[in-house]
């Protein structure tokens, strides 16, 4: 039985990976999570006790990290400060977690000769023009535009340097925008869904022309397991499901599925430095490792996600009022 240490496993993408790994492998999973506002212990409810362990702690604390890494076979590093708006308001936590936290983990993995997989984002590449036929590839130069994406870029480069300088047994994946269960209501899709549930009109930054490449969290999880099993040490793999949609279309699709008029939303002030378009070319992952996404129908995926938020109000309700109050202060 493989022993996985999953950092940030109480967060959105990490918790989905934990559920997926326990359902699709015979691994034992230990989650290390600081339980900041973005981590929710309820996201890990009901997991098999004999194969799951939870540890509350900070990835930047070597005293916590070192023994957990020593007892694991593979470290899967999801933990990150990840919300762009928050990074513009207060960048420091992004440096502490994304840079120092990653450094602490790769030092422990190097010390104990452990396999390491680093989860990153397509936002490290900056953005593309709306009418540009190109997509991001593993060769695209880094061009981050926010404290969030720049600290994620920095963490990627640390992992690459530790592979080359110290022989760290690591791979990296950069994924497009995830959606699905357990996502904090500050994020775009769950914010709009929960607003409609509460009788509040959805909010759209600017004109809503910004394009994101959406992927269901389960497809992200299956890709990560594929890379861990088959990926070449030192390589980077981009994860995407050909799900390009602009924000306006996403909001209108949510409204349609929730029985509202397609124009029942409000435009709000745009985010500073808001990237125009992300688009992933996942050919390397598909051709070299044989991975394919299973959730190719975004319309059906949104419908399932709406159903999850309707059915799990107890999970997201405690977060909602404070989140909307913060957005209101920012005019968003």
mmCIF file of N, CA, C and O in Angstrom, residues 35-131:
data_model
loop_
_atom_site.group_PDB
_atom_site.id
_atom_site.type_symbol
_atom_site.label_atom_id
_atom_site.label_comp_id
_atom_site.label_asym_id
_atom_site.label_seq_id
_atom_site.Cartn_x
_atom_site.Cartn_y
_atom_site.Cartn_z
ATOM 1 N N UNK A 35 -5.762 24.507 7.712
ATOM 2 C CA UNK A 35 -7.157 24.903 7.962
ATOM 3 C C UNK A 35 -7.308 26.416 8.086
ATOM 4 O O UNK A 35 -7.870 26.945 9.040
ATOM 5 N N UNK A 36 -6.772 27.121 7.081
ATOM 6 C CA UNK A 36 -7.098 28.535 6.924
ATOM 7 C C UNK A 36 -8.555 28.622 6.481
ATOM 8 O O UNK A 36 -9.255 27.596 6.392
ATOM 9 N N UNK A 37 -9.023 29.817 6.150
ATOM 10 C CA UNK A 37 -10.417 29.974 5.743
ATOM 11 C C UNK A 37 -10.744 29.081 4.545
ATOM 12 O O UNK A 37 -11.894 28.656 4.363
ATOM 13 N N UNK A 38 -9.758 28.770 3.695
ATOM 14 C CA UNK A 38 -10.010 28.004 2.471
ATOM 15 C C UNK A 38 -10.013 26.496 2.703
ATOM 16 O O UNK A 38 -10.429 25.733 1.827
ATOM 17 N N UNK A 39 -9.547 26.060 3.866
ATOM 18 C CA UNK A 39 -9.560 24.645 4.193
ATOM 19 C C UNK A 39 -10.765 24.307 5.061
ATOM 20 O O UNK A 39 -11.090 25.048 5.994
ATOM 21 N N UNK A 40 -11.414 23.208 4.760
ATOM 22 C CA UNK A 40 -12.637 22.850 5.477
ATOM 23 C C UNK A 40 -12.578 21.374 5.843
ATOM 24 O O UNK A 40 -12.594 20.504 4.972
ATOM 25 N N UNK A 41 -12.520 21.112 7.137
ATOM 26 C CA UNK A 41 -12.451 19.721 7.613
ATOM 27 C C UNK A 41 -13.668 18.923 7.165
ATOM 28 O O UNK A 41 -13.576 17.698 6.969
ATOM 29 N N UNK A 42 -14.798 19.594 6.958
ATOM 30 C CA UNK A 42 -16.015 18.913 6.525
ATOM 31 C C UNK A 42 -15.882 18.343 5.111
ATOM 32 O O UNK A 42 -16.633 17.441 4.734
ATOM 33 N N UNK A 43 -14.925 18.866 4.341
ATOM 34 C CA UNK A 43 -14.714 18.346 2.986
ATOM 35 C C UNK A 43 -14.130 16.939 2.998
ATOM 36 O O UNK A 43 -14.104 16.271 1.960
ATOM 37 N N UNK A 44 -13.653 16.491 4.147
ATOM 38 C CA UNK A 44 -13.036 15.162 4.281
ATOM 39 C C UNK A 44 -13.892 14.236 5.141
ATOM 40 O O UNK A 44 -13.409 13.200 5.616
ATOM 41 N N UNK A 45 -15.123 14.597 5.329
ATOM 42 C CA UNK A 45 -16.020 13.833 6.187
ATOM 43 C C UNK A 45 -16.349 12.485 5.557
ATOM 44 O O UNK A 45 -16.555 12.366 4.356
ATOM 45 N N UNK A 46 -16.383 11.441 6.389
ATOM 46 C CA UNK A 46 -16.837 10.135 5.938
ATOM 47 C C UNK A 46 -15.801 9.281 5.246
ATOM 48 O O UNK A 46 -16.145 8.216 4.696
ATOM 49 N N UNK A 47 -14.536 9.670 5.263
ATOM 50 C CA UNK A 47 -13.497 8.876 4.612
ATOM 51 C C UNK A 47 -13.120 7.680 5.487
ATOM 52 O O UNK A 47 -13.252 7.724 6.712
ATOM 53 N N UNK A 48 -12.639 6.597 4.883
ATOM 54 C CA UNK A 48 -12.342 5.380 5.652
ATOM 55 C C UNK A 48 -11.211 5.590 6.659
ATOM 56 O O UNK A 48 -10.079 5.906 6.269
ATOM 57 N N UNK A 49 -11.492 5.410 7.930
ATOM 58 C CA UNK A 49 -10.539 5.713 8.986
ATOM 59 C C UNK A 49 -9.266 4.882 8.890
ATOM 60 O O UNK A 49 -8.182 5.346 9.267
ATOM 61 N N UNK A 50 -9.377 3.659 8.405
ATOM 62 C CA UNK A 50 -8.207 2.785 8.344
ATOM 63 C C UNK A 50 -7.236 3.184 7.234
ATOM 64 O O UNK A 50 -6.085 2.737 7.220
ATOM 65 N N UNK A 51 -7.668 4.055 6.329
ATOM 66 C CA UNK A 51 -6.798 4.469 5.215
ATOM 67 C C UNK A 51 -6.605 5.976 5.151
ATOM 68 O O UNK A 51 -6.043 6.486 4.174
ATOM 69 N N UNK A 52 -7.048 6.688 6.157
ATOM 70 C CA UNK A 52 -6.997 8.152 6.103
ATOM 71 C C UNK A 52 -6.593 8.733 7.452
ATOM 72 O O UNK A 52 -7.103 8.325 8.495
ATOM 73 N N UNK A 53 -5.641 9.682 7.405
ATOM 74 C CA UNK A 53 -5.187 10.380 8.606
ATOM 75 C C UNK A 53 -5.173 11.874 8.317
ATOM 76 O O UNK A 53 -4.756 12.292 7.230
ATOM 77 N N UNK A 54 -5.632 12.653 9.281
ATOM 78 C CA UNK A 54 -5.606 14.113 9.123
ATOM 79 C C UNK A 54 -4.669 14.729 10.154
ATOM 80 O O UNK A 54 -4.718 14.382 11.339
ATOM 81 N N UNK A 55 -3.812 15.654 9.685
ATOM 82 C CA UNK A 55 -2.900 16.398 10.562
ATOM 83 C C UNK A 55 -3.092 17.880 10.287
ATOM 84 O O UNK A 55 -2.953 18.330 9.141
ATOM 85 N N UNK A 56 -3.404 18.641 11.314
ATOM 86 C CA UNK A 56 -3.498 20.085 11.170
ATOM 87 C C UNK A 56 -2.115 20.687 11.393
ATOM 88 O O UNK A 56 -1.486 20.458 12.431
ATOM 89 N N UNK A 57 -1.621 21.427 10.412
ATOM 90 C CA UNK A 57 -0.296 22.012 10.546
ATOM 91 C C UNK A 57 0.079 22.836 9.329
ATOM 92 O O UNK A 57 -0.617 22.832 8.305
ATOM 93 N N UNK A 58 1.190 23.533 9.435
ATOM 94 C CA UNK A 58 1.659 24.495 8.444
ATOM 95 C C UNK A 58 2.783 23.872 7.627
ATOM 96 O O UNK A 58 3.755 23.352 8.190
ATOM 97 N N UNK A 59 2.680 23.929 6.297
ATOM 98 C CA UNK A 59 3.735 23.360 5.455
ATOM 99 C C UNK A 59 5.047 24.126 5.576
ATOM 100 O O UNK A 59 6.095 23.617 5.167
ATOM 101 N N UNK A 60 5.013 25.331 6.128
ATOM 102 C CA UNK A 60 6.246 26.095 6.328
ATOM 103 C C UNK A 60 6.945 25.735 7.631
ATOM 104 O O UNK A 60 8.026 26.252 7.920
ATOM 105 N N UNK A 61 6.366 24.847 8.423
ATOM 106 C CA UNK A 61 6.929 24.420 9.703
ATOM 107 C C UNK A 61 7.688 23.116 9.508
ATOM 108 O O UNK A 61 7.095 22.043 9.399
ATOM 109 N N UNK A 62 9.010 23.193 9.471
ATOM 110 C CA UNK A 62 9.830 22.017 9.206
ATOM 111 C C UNK A 62 9.639 20.938 10.263
ATOM 112 O O UNK A 62 9.707 19.737 9.962
ATOM 113 N N UNK A 63 9.396 21.341 11.496
ATOM 114 C CA UNK A 63 9.195 20.373 12.562
ATOM 115 C C UNK A 63 7.966 19.511 12.358
ATOM 116 O O UNK A 63 7.929 18.345 12.775
ATOM 117 N N UNK A 64 6.944 20.073 11.712
ATOM 118 C CA UNK A 64 5.737 19.312 11.371
ATOM 119 C C UNK A 64 5.940 18.508 10.103
ATOM 120 O O UNK A 64 5.552 17.334 10.011
ATOM 121 N N UNK A 65 6.558 19.118 9.119
ATOM 122 C CA UNK A 65 6.684 18.522 7.785
ATOM 123 C C UNK A 65 7.624 17.322 7.780
ATOM 124 O O UNK A 65 7.327 16.272 7.185
ATOM 125 N N UNK A 66 8.769 17.441 8.428
ATOM 126 C CA UNK A 66 9.821 16.433 8.294
ATOM 127 C C UNK A 66 9.369 15.018 8.660
ATOM 128 O O UNK A 66 9.555 14.079 7.873
ATOM 129 N N UNK A 67 8.763 14.799 9.835
ATOM 130 C CA UNK A 67 8.357 13.428 10.156
ATOM 131 C C UNK A 67 7.253 12.896 9.242
ATOM 132 O O UNK A 67 7.225 11.694 8.945
ATOM 133 N N UNK A 68 6.352 13.755 8.786
ATOM 134 C CA UNK A 68 5.292 13.308 7.894
ATOM 135 C C UNK A 68 5.857 12.873 6.545
ATOM 136 O O UNK A 68 5.433 11.861 5.972
ATOM 137 N N UNK A 69 6.815 13.628 6.026
ATOM 138 C CA UNK A 69 7.455 13.253 4.759
ATOM 139 C C UNK A 69 8.239 11.953 4.932
ATOM 140 O O UNK A 69 8.194 11.065 4.073
ATOM 141 N N UNK A 70 8.932 11.810 6.043
ATOM 142 C CA UNK A 70 9.738 10.606 6.266
ATOM 143 C C UNK A 70 8.889 9.345 6.293
ATOM 144 O O UNK A 70 9.350 8.264 5.917
ATOM 145 N N UNK A 71 7.631 9.476 6.716
ATOM 146 C CA UNK A 71 6.741 8.316 6.837
ATOM 147 C C UNK A 71 5.941 8.048 5.565
ATOM 148 O O UNK A 71 5.177 7.080 5.515
ATOM 149 N N UNK A 72 6.104 8.876 4.542
ATOM 150 C CA UNK A 72 5.320 8.739 3.315
ATOM 151 C C UNK A 72 6.182 8.151 2.200
ATOM 152 O O UNK A 72 7.410 8.097 2.290
ATOM 153 N N UNK A 73 5.494 7.708 1.136
ATOM 154 C CA UNK A 73 6.185 7.289 -0.080
ATOM 155 C C UNK A 73 6.177 8.398 -1.127
ATOM 156 O O UNK A 73 7.134 8.558 -1.876
ATOM 157 N N UNK A 74 5.079 9.126 -1.185
ATOM 158 C CA UNK A 74 4.898 10.161 -2.205
ATOM 159 C C UNK A 74 4.290 11.394 -1.550
ATOM 160 O O UNK A 74 3.330 11.281 -0.777
ATOM 161 N N UNK A 75 4.832 12.568 -1.853
ATOM 162 C CA UNK A 75 4.264 13.834 -1.404
ATOM 163 C C UNK A 75 3.544 14.468 -2.583
ATOM 164 O O UNK A 75 4.142 14.674 -3.652
ATOM 165 N N UNK A 76 2.257 14.765 -2.409
ATOM 166 C CA UNK A 76 1.462 15.431 -3.443
ATOM 167 C C UNK A 76 1.113 16.814 -2.900
ATOM 168 O O UNK A 76 0.321 16.945 -1.965
ATOM 169 N N UNK A 77 1.699 17.826 -3.492
ATOM 170 C CA UNK A 77 1.711 19.171 -2.898
ATOM 171 C C UNK A 77 0.660 20.079 -3.532
ATOM 172 O O UNK A 77 0.900 20.739 -4.550
ATOM 173 N N UNK A 78 -0.525 20.115 -2.903
ATOM 174 C CA UNK A 78 -1.614 20.999 -3.331
ATOM 175 C C UNK A 78 -1.638 22.316 -2.553
ATOM 176 O O UNK A 78 -2.186 23.304 -3.044
ATOM 177 N N UNK A 79 -1.123 22.339 -1.348
ATOM 178 C CA UNK A 79 -1.308 23.486 -0.450
ATOM 179 C C UNK A 79 -0.803 24.777 -1.094
ATOM 180 O O UNK A 79 0.333 24.850 -1.554
ATOM 181 N N UNK A 80 -1.661 25.792 -1.097
ATOM 182 C CA UNK A 80 -1.279 27.086 -1.667
ATOM 183 C C UNK A 80 -2.305 28.133 -1.273
ATOM 184 O O UNK A 80 -3.488 27.831 -1.104
ATOM 185 N N UNK A 81 -1.830 29.349 -1.123
ATOM 186 C CA UNK A 81 -2.736 30.494 -1.157
ATOM 187 C C UNK A 81 -3.052 30.726 -2.629
ATOM 188 O O UNK A 81 -2.141 30.832 -3.452
ATOM 189 N N UNK A 82 -4.351 30.813 -2.967
ATOM 190 C CA UNK A 82 -4.676 30.706 -4.392
ATOM 191 C C UNK A 82 -5.666 31.722 -4.933
ATOM 192 O O UNK A 82 -6.005 31.650 -6.118
ATOM 193 N N UNK A 83 -6.148 32.653 -4.119
ATOM 194 C CA UNK A 83 -7.191 33.552 -4.632
ATOM 195 C C UNK A 83 -6.578 34.874 -5.068
ATOM 196 O O UNK A 83 -5.980 35.598 -4.266
ATOM 197 N N UNK A 84 -6.718 35.199 -6.357
ATOM 198 C CA UNK A 84 -6.096 36.392 -6.912
ATOM 199 C C UNK A 84 -6.496 37.669 -6.178
ATOM 200 O O UNK A 84 -5.646 38.522 -5.897
ATOM 201 N N UNK A 85 -7.780 37.833 -5.894
ATOM 202 C CA UNK A 85 -8.225 39.049 -5.212
ATOM 203 C C UNK A 85 -7.534 39.203 -3.865
ATOM 204 O O UNK A 85 -7.116 40.301 -3.482
ATOM 205 N N UNK A 86 -7.412 38.109 -3.126
ATOM 206 C CA UNK A 86 -6.736 38.169 -1.826
ATOM 207 C C UNK A 86 -5.265 38.521 -1.976
ATOM 208 O O UNK A 86 -4.692 39.222 -1.142
ATOM 209 N N UNK A 87 -4.635 38.038 -3.030
ATOM 210 C CA UNK A 87 -3.212 38.331 -3.223
ATOM 211 C C UNK A 87 -2.970 39.802 -3.529
ATOM 212 O O UNK A 87 -1.920 40.357 -3.193
ATOM 213 N N UNK A 88 -3.952 40.446 -4.159
ATOM 214 C CA UNK A 88 -3.831 41.878 -4.437
ATOM 215 C C UNK A 88 -4.042 42.704 -3.171
ATOM 216 O O UNK A 88 -3.455 43.784 -3.016
ATOM 217 N N UNK A 89 -4.855 42.185 -2.256
ATOM 218 C CA UNK A 89 -5.129 42.891 -1.004
ATOM 219 C C UNK A 89 -4.003 42.708 0.005
ATOM 220 O O UNK A 89 -3.625 43.657 0.714
ATOM 221 N N UNK A 90 -3.439 41.498 0.109
ATOM 222 C CA UNK A 90 -2.389 41.195 1.083
ATOM 223 C C UNK A 90 -1.483 40.108 0.517
ATOM 224 O O UNK A 90 -1.740 38.910 0.701
ATOM 225 N N UNK A 91 -0.395 40.474 -0.143
ATOM 226 C CA UNK A 91 0.462 39.471 -0.799
ATOM 227 C C UNK A 91 1.261 38.585 0.158
ATOM 228 O O UNK A 91 1.648 37.479 -0.220
ATOM 229 N N UNK A 92 1.511 39.029 1.395
ATOM 230 C CA UNK A 92 2.471 38.325 2.242
ATOM 231 C C UNK A 92 2.143 36.847 2.481
ATOM 232 O O UNK A 92 3.048 35.990 2.404
ATOM 233 N N UNK A 93 0.897 36.463 2.769
ATOM 234 C CA UNK A 93 0.630 35.035 2.981
ATOM 235 C C UNK A 93 0.973 34.167 1.777
ATOM 236 O O UNK A 93 1.282 32.980 1.930
ATOM 237 N N UNK A 94 0.935 34.744 0.589
ATOM 238 C CA UNK A 94 1.260 34.006 -0.623
ATOM 239 C C UNK A 94 2.752 33.691 -0.685
ATOM 240 O O UNK A 94 3.152 32.621 -1.153
ATOM 241 N N UNK A 95 3.567 34.612 -0.193
ATOM 242 C CA UNK A 95 5.003 34.349 -0.102
ATOM 243 C C UNK A 95 5.281 33.276 0.954
ATOM 244 O O UNK A 95 6.062 32.349 0.725
ATOM 245 N N UNK A 96 4.630 33.388 2.093
ATOM 246 C CA UNK A 96 4.881 32.456 3.186
ATOM 247 C C UNK A 96 4.519 31.023 2.797
ATOM 248 O O UNK A 96 5.291 30.089 3.050
ATOM 249 N N UNK A 97 3.353 30.843 2.198
ATOM 250 C CA UNK A 97 2.888 29.495 1.872
ATOM 251 C C UNK A 97 3.473 28.985 0.567
ATOM 252 O O UNK A 97 4.035 27.879 0.506
ATOM 253 N N UNK A 98 3.353 29.770 -0.491
ATOM 254 C CA UNK A 98 3.711 29.273 -1.816
ATOM 255 C C UNK A 98 5.218 29.162 -2.027
ATOM 256 O O UNK A 98 5.675 28.256 -2.747
ATOM 257 N N UNK A 99 5.986 30.044 -1.406
ATOM 258 C CA UNK A 99 7.445 29.999 -1.561
ATOM 259 C C UNK A 99 8.098 29.250 -0.388
ATOM 260 O O UNK A 99 8.722 28.202 -0.579
ATOM 261 N N UNK A 100 7.949 29.764 0.814
ATOM 262 C CA UNK A 100 8.613 29.140 1.967
ATOM 263 C C UNK A 100 8.033 27.753 2.240
ATOM 264 O O UNK A 100 8.778 26.807 2.563
ATOM 265 N N UNK A 101 6.726 27.602 2.108
ATOM 266 C CA UNK A 101 6.121 26.299 2.320
ATOM 267 C C UNK A 101 6.635 25.257 1.332
ATOM 268 O O UNK A 101 6.963 24.124 1.714
ATOM 269 N N UNK A 102 6.713 25.627 0.067
ATOM 270 C CA UNK A 102 7.231 24.701 -0.944
ATOM 271 C C UNK A 102 8.689 24.362 -0.669
ATOM 272 O O UNK A 102 9.103 23.192 -0.758
ATOM 273 N N UNK A 103 9.486 25.367 -0.329
ATOM 274 C CA UNK A 103 10.891 25.117 0.023
ATOM 275 C C UNK A 103 11.010 24.109 1.162
ATOM 276 O O UNK A 103 11.815 23.168 1.103
ATOM 277 N N UNK A 104 10.196 24.277 2.197
ATOM 278 C CA UNK A 104 10.244 23.380 3.350
ATOM 279 C C UNK A 104 9.921 21.948 2.945
ATOM 280 O O UNK A 104 10.591 20.993 3.377
ATOM 281 N N UNK A 105 8.940 21.774 2.088
ATOM 282 C CA UNK A 105 8.543 20.441 1.645
ATOM 283 C C UNK A 105 9.602 19.778 0.770
ATOM 284 O O UNK A 105 9.916 18.587 0.952
ATOM 285 N N UNK A 106 10.165 20.522 -0.185
ATOM 286 C CA UNK A 106 11.142 19.883 -1.076
ATOM 287 C C UNK A 106 12.450 19.594 -0.351
ATOM 288 O O UNK A 106 13.148 18.626 -0.695
ATOM 289 N N UNK A 107 12.764 20.366 0.664
ATOM 290 C CA UNK A 107 13.937 20.041 1.480
ATOM 291 C C UNK A 107 13.721 18.733 2.234
ATOM 292 O O UNK A 107 14.617 17.886 2.318
ATOM 293 N N UNK A 108 12.513 18.552 2.767
ATOM 294 C CA UNK A 108 12.214 17.300 3.469
ATOM 295 C C UNK A 108 12.191 16.125 2.494
ATOM 296 O O UNK A 108 12.702 15.035 2.801
ATOM 297 N N UNK A 109 11.615 16.334 1.312
ATOM 298 C CA UNK A 109 11.576 15.261 0.312
ATOM 299 C C UNK A 109 12.979 14.906 -0.151
ATOM 300 O O UNK A 109 13.296 13.722 -0.369
ATOM 301 N N UNK A 110 13.845 15.900 -0.296
ATOM 302 C CA UNK A 110 15.243 15.640 -0.670
ATOM 303 C C UNK A 110 15.950 14.858 0.430
ATOM 304 O O UNK A 110 16.635 13.856 0.165
ATOM 305 N N UNK A 111 15.777 15.284 1.662
ATOM 306 C CA UNK A 111 16.444 14.647 2.808
ATOM 307 C C UNK A 111 16.076 13.174 2.913
ATOM 308 O O UNK A 111 16.933 12.320 3.192
ATOM 309 N N UNK A 112 14.799 12.862 2.681
ATOM 310 C CA UNK A 112 14.312 11.494 2.882
ATOM 311 C C UNK A 112 14.149 10.716 1.575
ATOM 312 O O UNK A 112 13.616 9.604 1.584
ATOM 313 N N UNK A 113 14.614 11.299 0.457
ATOM 314 C CA UNK A 113 14.576 10.636 -0.862
ATOM 315 C C UNK A 113 13.164 10.180 -1.228
ATOM 316 O O UNK A 113 12.937 9.018 -1.582
ATOM 317 N N UNK A 114 12.213 11.103 -1.166
ATOM 318 C CA UNK A 114 10.820 10.791 -1.454
ATOM 319 C C UNK A 114 10.392 11.348 -2.812
ATOM 320 O O UNK A 114 10.848 12.394 -3.250
ATOM 321 N N UNK A 115 9.494 10.624 -3.440
ATOM 322 C CA UNK A 115 8.876 11.091 -4.687
ATOM 323 C C UNK A 115 7.988 12.288 -4.376
ATOM 324 O O UNK A 115 7.226 12.286 -3.408
ATOM 325 N N UNK A 116 8.066 13.321 -5.229
ATOM 326 C CA UNK A 116 7.373 14.582 -4.972
ATOM 327 C C UNK A 116 6.627 14.997 -6.234
ATOM 328 O O UNK A 116 7.193 15.011 -7.330
ATOM 329 N N UNK A 117 5.347 15.336 -6.078
ATOM 330 C CA UNK A 117 4.606 15.922 -7.197
ATOM 331 C C UNK A 117 4.048 17.278 -6.784
ATOM 332 O O UNK A 117 3.361 17.401 -5.764
ATOM 333 N N UNK A 118 4.335 18.270 -7.604
ATOM 334 C CA UNK A 118 4.000 19.663 -7.316
ATOM 335 C C UNK A 118 2.845 20.112 -8.192
ATOM 336 O O UNK A 118 2.907 20.045 -9.424
ATOM 337 N N UNK A 119 1.760 20.577 -7.544
ATOM 338 C CA UNK A 119 0.572 21.055 -8.249
ATOM 339 C C UNK A 119 0.692 22.556 -8.483
ATOM 340 O O UNK A 119 0.876 23.336 -7.540
ATOM 341 N N UNK A 120 0.566 22.969 -9.745
ATOM 342 C CA UNK A 120 0.635 24.393 -10.045
ATOM 343 C C UNK A 120 -0.519 24.789 -10.968
ATOM 344 O O UNK A 120 -1.471 24.050 -11.154
ATOM 345 N N UNK A 121 -0.407 25.956 -11.528
ATOM 346 C CA UNK A 121 -1.513 26.588 -12.243
ATOM 347 C C UNK A 121 -1.068 27.104 -13.607
ATOM 348 O O UNK A 121 0.115 27.428 -13.799
ATOM 349 N N UNK A 122 -2.014 27.213 -14.534
ATOM 350 C CA UNK A 122 -1.706 27.812 -15.834
ATOM 351 C C UNK A 122 -1.481 29.318 -15.727
ATOM 352 O O UNK A 122 -0.963 29.942 -16.656
ATOM 353 N N UNK A 123 -1.834 29.914 -14.579
ATOM 354 C CA UNK A 123 -1.689 31.366 -14.442
ATOM 355 C C UNK A 123 -0.229 31.811 -14.411
ATOM 356 O O UNK A 123 0.057 32.998 -14.574
ATOM 357 N N UNK A 124 0.707 30.886 -14.212
ATOM 358 C CA UNK A 124 2.122 31.259 -14.245
ATOM 359 C C UNK A 124 2.537 31.745 -15.633
ATOM 360 O O UNK A 124 3.537 32.457 -15.776
ATOM 361 N N UNK A 125 1.769 31.381 -16.649
ATOM 362 C CA UNK A 125 2.120 31.748 -18.023
ATOM 363 C C UNK A 125 1.575 33.115 -18.434
ATOM 364 O O UNK A 125 1.790 33.536 -19.579
ATOM 365 N N UNK A 126 0.878 33.798 -17.525
ATOM 366 C CA UNK A 126 0.261 35.064 -17.893
ATOM 367 C C UNK A 126 -1.036 34.818 -18.625
ATOM 368 O O UNK A 126 -1.802 33.930 -18.265
ATOM 369 N N UNK A 127 -1.299 35.607 -19.667
ATOM 370 C CA UNK A 127 -2.550 35.413 -20.399
ATOM 371 C C UNK A 127 -2.322 35.524 -21.891
ATOM 372 O O UNK A 127 -1.255 35.914 -22.358
ATOM 373 N N UNK A 128 -3.357 35.156 -22.642
ATOM 374 C CA UNK A 128 -3.361 35.206 -24.096
ATOM 375 C C UNK A 128 -4.406 36.203 -24.561
ATOM 376 O O UNK A 128 -5.364 36.502 -23.846
ATOM 377 N N UNK A 129 -4.252 36.700 -25.776
ATOM 378 C CA UNK A 129 -5.269 37.567 -26.351
ATOM 379 C C UNK A 129 -6.541 36.754 -26.628
ATOM 380 O O UNK A 129 -6.482 35.548 -26.883
ATOM 381 N N UNK A 130 -7.688 37.424 -26.577
ATOM 382 C CA UNK A 130 -8.960 36.727 -26.749
ATOM 383 C C UNK A 130 -9.069 36.039 -28.097
ATOM 384 O O UNK A 130 -9.673 34.971 -28.210
ATOM 385 N N UNK A 131 -8.484 36.624 -29.136
ATOM 386 C CA UNK A 131 -8.596 36.047 -30.476
ATOM 387 C C UNK A 131 -7.332 35.306 -30.898
ATOM 388 O O UNK A 131 -7.143 34.998 -32.074
#
